[in-house]
């Protein structure tokens, strides 16, 4: 992409840095949790294909399959946050459910949140009395990936209600440090959102992970199509999209935001 266009698209200082990308299943039980896991895999595939570093910081498995929630840290030198910032919102899936014995078509929702990794130069005071810190034993697939000690860390920021957690390291100290970084990022993002009402409307809570709130629809049955609601961009190969081929949507989102900025 031409340097001049890059400068137009990535005009905020946080665009060049890394980000935290979280996926949360909407209502719908196993079907929605499986969809959340599919989305997480999509972003991992995209990031790896662009040679970004990807770390799974935490995940909460579903009861039968998939994920209730998960958080990635995506790092690199080529604008990881800048590319992904437009992915925040609700993503909708339509397919024949593999969990339905009657093979009925289901609609599932999951939300994606992308926030920039905080600038170390930005100072923000987080008081110990304002935090509840819990430790627990991280779950895993078994074998060497299962922690034998309570090394996972969950921090609840009481004034804001923000909850962050990290379980990717065997060291409780390092997990706590990363959770604090995530908390700082969330608090900075919350403050930024409060200063900008237009952007705050894009943030979704669990009650918003439903009909009429989606930014993109992925239809596998009765036809094959991925459509971005905001830009109108359509792509007829959802299998490729779910393998990480989402650049067409990322570019369209950046161009759309640049046009709105110029208006």
Coordinates of C-alpha atoms in Angstrom, one line a residue:
X1 CA 0.0 0.0 0.0
X2 CA 1.3 3.5 -0.9
X3 CA 3.0 5.4 1.9
X4 CA 0.7 8.4 1.5
X5 CA -2.4 6.2 1.9
X6 CA -0.9 4.5 4.9
X7 CA -0.4 7.9 6.5
X8 CA -4.0 8.7 5.8
X9 CA -5.3 5.4 7.2
X10 CA -3.0 5.2 10.2
X11 CA -3.0 8.8 11.5
X12 CA -3.2 8.0 15.2
X13 CA -0.1 7.3 17.3
X14 CA -1.6 4.1 18.7
X15 CA -2.2 2.7 15.2
X16 CA 1.5 1.6 14.8
X17 CA 1.5 -0.5 18.1
X18 CA 0.2 -3.8 19.2
X19 CA -3.3 -4.6 20.5
X20 CA -5.4 -6.8 22.6
X21 CA -8.2 -8.6 20.7
X22 CA -10.9 -10.2 22.7
X23 CA -13.7 -12.5 21.5
X24 CA -16.9 -13.2 23.6
X25 CA -19.7 -15.6 22.7
X26 CA -23.2 -14.2 22.6
X27 CA -26.3 -15.9 23.9
X28 CA -27.0 -19.3 22.3
X29 CA -24.9 -21.7 24.3
X30 CA -22.7 -24.2 22.5
X31 CA -23.5 -22.9 19.0
X32 CA -22.4 -19.3 20.0
X33 CA -19.4 -20.6 21.8
X34 CA -18.3 -22.6 18.8
X35 CA -18.7 -19.5 16.7
X36 CA -16.5 -17.5 19.1
X37 CA -13.7 -20.2 18.7
X38 CA -14.0 -20.0 14.9
X39 CA -13.6 -16.2 15.0
X40 CA -10.6 -16.5 17.3
X41 CA -9.0 -18.9 14.9
X42 CA -9.7 -16.6 12.0
X43 CA -7.8 -13.7 13.7
X44 CA -4.9 -16.0 14.6
X45 CA -4.6 -17.2 11.0
X46 CA -4.7 -13.6 9.7
X47 CA -2.1 -12.4 12.2
X48 CA 0.2 -15.3 11.5
X49 CA -0.1 -14.9 7.8
X50 CA 1.0 -11.2 8.2
X51 CA 3.9 -12.3 10.4
X52 CA 2.6 -10.7 13.6
X53 CA 3.4 -12.3 17.0
X54 CA 0.3 -13.8 18.6
X55 CA -0.1 -14.7 22.2
X56 CA -3.2 -16.3 23.7
X57 CA -3.4 -14.5 27.1
X58 CA -6.5 -16.2 28.4
X59 CA -9.4 -18.4 27.3
X60 CA -12.6 -19.7 29.0
X61 CA -13.7 -22.9 27.3
X62 CA -17.3 -23.7 26.6
X63 CA -19.1 -26.5 28.4
X64 CA -19.3 -28.7 25.3
X65 CA -17.3 -27.0 22.6
X66 CA -15.8 -23.6 21.7
X67 CA -15.1 -20.7 23.9
X68 CA -17.0 -18.4 26.2
X69 CA -14.3 -15.8 25.8
X70 CA -10.6 -15.4 24.9
X71 CA -8.0 -12.7 24.6
X72 CA -5.1 -12.4 22.2
X73 CA -2.1 -10.1 22.2
X74 CA -1.1 -9.2 18.7
X75 CA 2.3 -7.5 18.2
X76 CA 4.4 -6.4 15.3
X77 CA 5.9 -3.4 13.5
X78 CA 3.4 -3.0 10.7
X79 CA 0.4 -1.3 12.3
X80 CA -1.4 -4.3 14.0
X81 CA -3.8 -2.1 15.9
X82 CA -4.3 0.2 12.9
X83 CA -5.4 -2.7 10.7
X84 CA -7.6 -4.4 13.3
X85 CA -9.3 -1.5 15.1
X86 CA -12.3 -1.6 12.8
X87 CA -13.1 -5.2 13.8
X88 CA -14.7 -4.2 17.1
X89 CA -18.4 -5.1 17.1
X90 CA -20.8 -8.0 16.8
X91 CA -20.2 -10.7 14.2
X92 CA -23.1 -12.9 13.0
X93 CA -23.0 -16.5 11.7
X94 CA -25.7 -18.4 9.8
X95 CA -25.2 -22.1 9.2
X96 CA -26.6 -25.6 9.7
X97 CA -25.7 -26.3 13.3
X98 CA -23.4 -29.3 13.8
X99 CA -24.8 -29.5 17.3
X100 CA -28.4 -29.8 16.2
X101 CA -29.6 -33.4 15.6
X102 CA -32.4 -32.1 13.4
X103 CA -29.8 -30.2 11.2
X104 CA -31.7 -26.9 11.5
X105 CA -30.2 -23.6 10.5
X106 CA -29.0 -21.5 13.4
X107 CA -27.9 -17.9 13.8
X108 CA -25.2 -17.2 16.3
X109 CA -23.5 -14.0 17.5
X110 CA -20.1 -13.2 19.1
X111 CA -18.5 -9.8 19.9
X112 CA -15.0 -8.7 19.1
X113 CA -13.2 -6.0 21.0
X114 CA -9.9 -4.5 19.9
X115 CA -8.0 -2.1 22.1
X116 CA -4.4 -0.7 21.6
X117 CA -1.5 -1.8 23.7
X118 CA -1.0 1.2 26.1
X119 CA 1.9 3.6 25.5
X120 CA 4.3 3.2 28.4
X121 CA 4.8 7.0 28.5
X122 CA 1.2 7.4 29.5
X123 CA 0.8 7.5 33.3
X124 CA -2.3 6.3 34.9
X125 CA -2.8 5.7 38.6
X126 CA -4.5 2.5 39.6
X127 CA -4.9 2.2 43.4
X128 CA -4.5 -1.2 45.1
X129 CA -7.7 -0.5 47.1
X130 CA -9.6 -0.2 43.8
X131 CA -8.6 -3.7 42.6
X132 CA -9.7 -7.2 43.6
X133 CA -7.0 -9.7 42.5
X134 CA -7.9 -13.4 42.3
X135 CA -5.6 -16.3 41.4
X136 CA -6.8 -19.6 40.0
X137 CA -5.5 -22.7 38.2
X138 CA -5.6 -22.2 34.5
X139 CA -7.5 -24.8 32.5
X140 CA -6.0 -26.4 29.4
X141 CA -6.0 -29.2 26.9
X142 CA -3.9 -31.4 29.2
X143 CA -0.3 -32.6 29.5
X144 CA 2.3 -29.9 29.7
X145 CA -0.2 -27.1 29.1
X146 CA -2.0 -27.6 32.4
X147 CA -0.8 -25.4 35.3
X148 CA -0.3 -27.3 38.5
X149 CA -0.4 -24.1 40.6
X150 CA -2.7 -21.2 40.9
X151 CA -0.7 -19.1 38.4
X152 CA -3.6 -17.5 36.5
X153 CA -4.6 -14.0 37.5
X154 CA -7.9 -12.2 37.3
X155 CA -8.1 -8.5 38.2
X156 CA -11.4 -6.7 38.8
X157 CA -11.2 -2.9 38.8
X158 CA -14.0 -2.0 41.2
X159 CA -14.7 1.6 40.2
X160 CA -15.2 0.8 36.5
X161 CA -16.2 -2.9 36.7
X162 CA -13.6 -3.8 34.2
X163 CA -12.3 -7.4 34.5
X164 CA -9.1 -8.6 32.9
X165 CA -7.3 -11.9 33.3
X166 CA -4.1 -13.6 32.1
X167 CA -3.1 -17.3 32.2
X168 CA -0.6 -17.8 29.5
X169 CA 2.5 -18.0 31.7
X170 CA 3.4 -20.4 34.4
X171 CA 4.6 -17.5 36.5
X172 CA 1.9 -15.8 38.5
X173 CA 4.1 -12.6 38.7
X174 CA 4.3 -12.4 34.9
X175 CA 0.6 -13.1 34.5
X176 CA -0.2 -10.3 37.0
X177 CA 2.1 -7.9 35.1
X178 CA 0.3 -8.6 31.8
X179 CA -3.1 -8.4 33.4
X180 CA -2.1 -4.9 34.8
X181 CA -1.0 -3.9 31.3
X182 CA -4.4 -5.0 29.9
X183 CA -6.2 -3.1 32.7
X184 CA -4.3 0.0 31.9
X185 CA -5.2 -0.4 28.2
X186 CA -8.8 -0.9 29.0
X187 CA -8.9 2.2 31.3
X188 CA -7.2 4.4 28.7
X189 CA -9.6 3.1 26.0
X190 CA -12.6 3.8 28.3
X191 CA -11.5 7.3 28.8
X192 CA -10.9 7.8 25.1
X193 CA -14.4 6.4 24.4
X194 CA -16.0 8.8 26.9
X195 CA -14.4 11.7 25.1
X196 CA -15.8 10.6 21.8
X197 CA -19.5 9.7 21.7
X198 CA -19.4 8.4 18.1
X199 CA -16.8 5.8 18.9
X200 CA -18.5 4.8 22.1
X201 CA -21.6 3.7 20.1
X202 CA -19.4 1.0 18.5
X203 CA -18.6 -0.7 21.8
X204 CA -20.9 -3.7 22.5
X205 CA -21.7 -5.3 25.8
X206 CA -23.2 -8.8 26.2
X207 CA -26.7 -7.5 25.9
X208 CA -25.8 -6.1 22.5
X209 CA -24.5 -9.4 21.0
X210 CA -27.7 -10.0 19.1
X211 CA -29.9 -9.1 16.1
X212 CA -29.5 -5.7 14.6
X213 CA -26.1 -5.0 16.1
X214 CA -23.8 -6.9 13.8
X215 CA -21.0 -5.3 11.8
X216 CA -20.5 -8.4 9.6
X217 CA -22.5 -11.4 8.6
X218 CA -21.0 -14.8 7.7
X219 CA -23.6 -16.9 5.9
X220 CA -22.7 -20.6 5.2
X221 CA -26.2 -21.8 4.5
X222 CA -28.5 -21.6 2.5
X223 CA -25.9 -19.7 0.4
X224 CA -22.2 -18.7 0.8
X225 CA -21.5 -15.0 1.5
X226 CA -19.7 -12.8 3.9
X227 CA -21.0 -9.2 4.0
X228 CA -19.8 -6.2 6.0
X229 CA -22.8 -4.2 7.1
X230 CA -20.9 -0.9 7.4
X231 CA -19.1 -0.8 4.0
X232 CA -21.4 -3.1 1.9
X233 CA -18.3 -5.2 0.9
X234 CA -19.3 -8.8 0.0
X235 CA -17.1 -11.9 -0.5
X236 CA -18.5 -15.2 -1.7
X237 CA -16.0 -17.5 -0.1
X238 CA -16.6 -17.6 3.7
X239 CA -14.3 -20.7 4.1
X240 CA -11.4 -18.5 2.9
X241 CA -12.5 -15.7 5.2
X242 CA -12.6 -18.0 8.2
X243 CA -9.1 -19.1 7.3
X244 CA -7.9 -15.6 7.9
X245 CA -8.4 -13.9 4.5
X246 CA -10.0 -10.7 5.8
X247 CA -7.9 -8.0 4.2
X248 CA -10.7 -7.0 1.9
X249 CA -12.8 -6.1 4.9
X250 CA -10.0 -4.4 6.8
X251 CA -9.0 -2.2 3.8
X252 CA -12.6 -1.3 3.2
X253 CA -13.1 -0.3 6.8
X254 CA -10.0 1.9 6.8
X255 CA -11.1 3.6 3.6
X256 CA -14.5 4.2 5.0
X257 CA -13.1 5.7 8.2
X258 CA -10.7 7.9 6.1
X259 CA -13.6 9.2 4.0
X260 CA -15.6 10.1 7.2
X261 CA -12.6 11.9 8.6
X262 CA -12.3 14.0 5.5
X263 CA -15.9 15.0 5.4

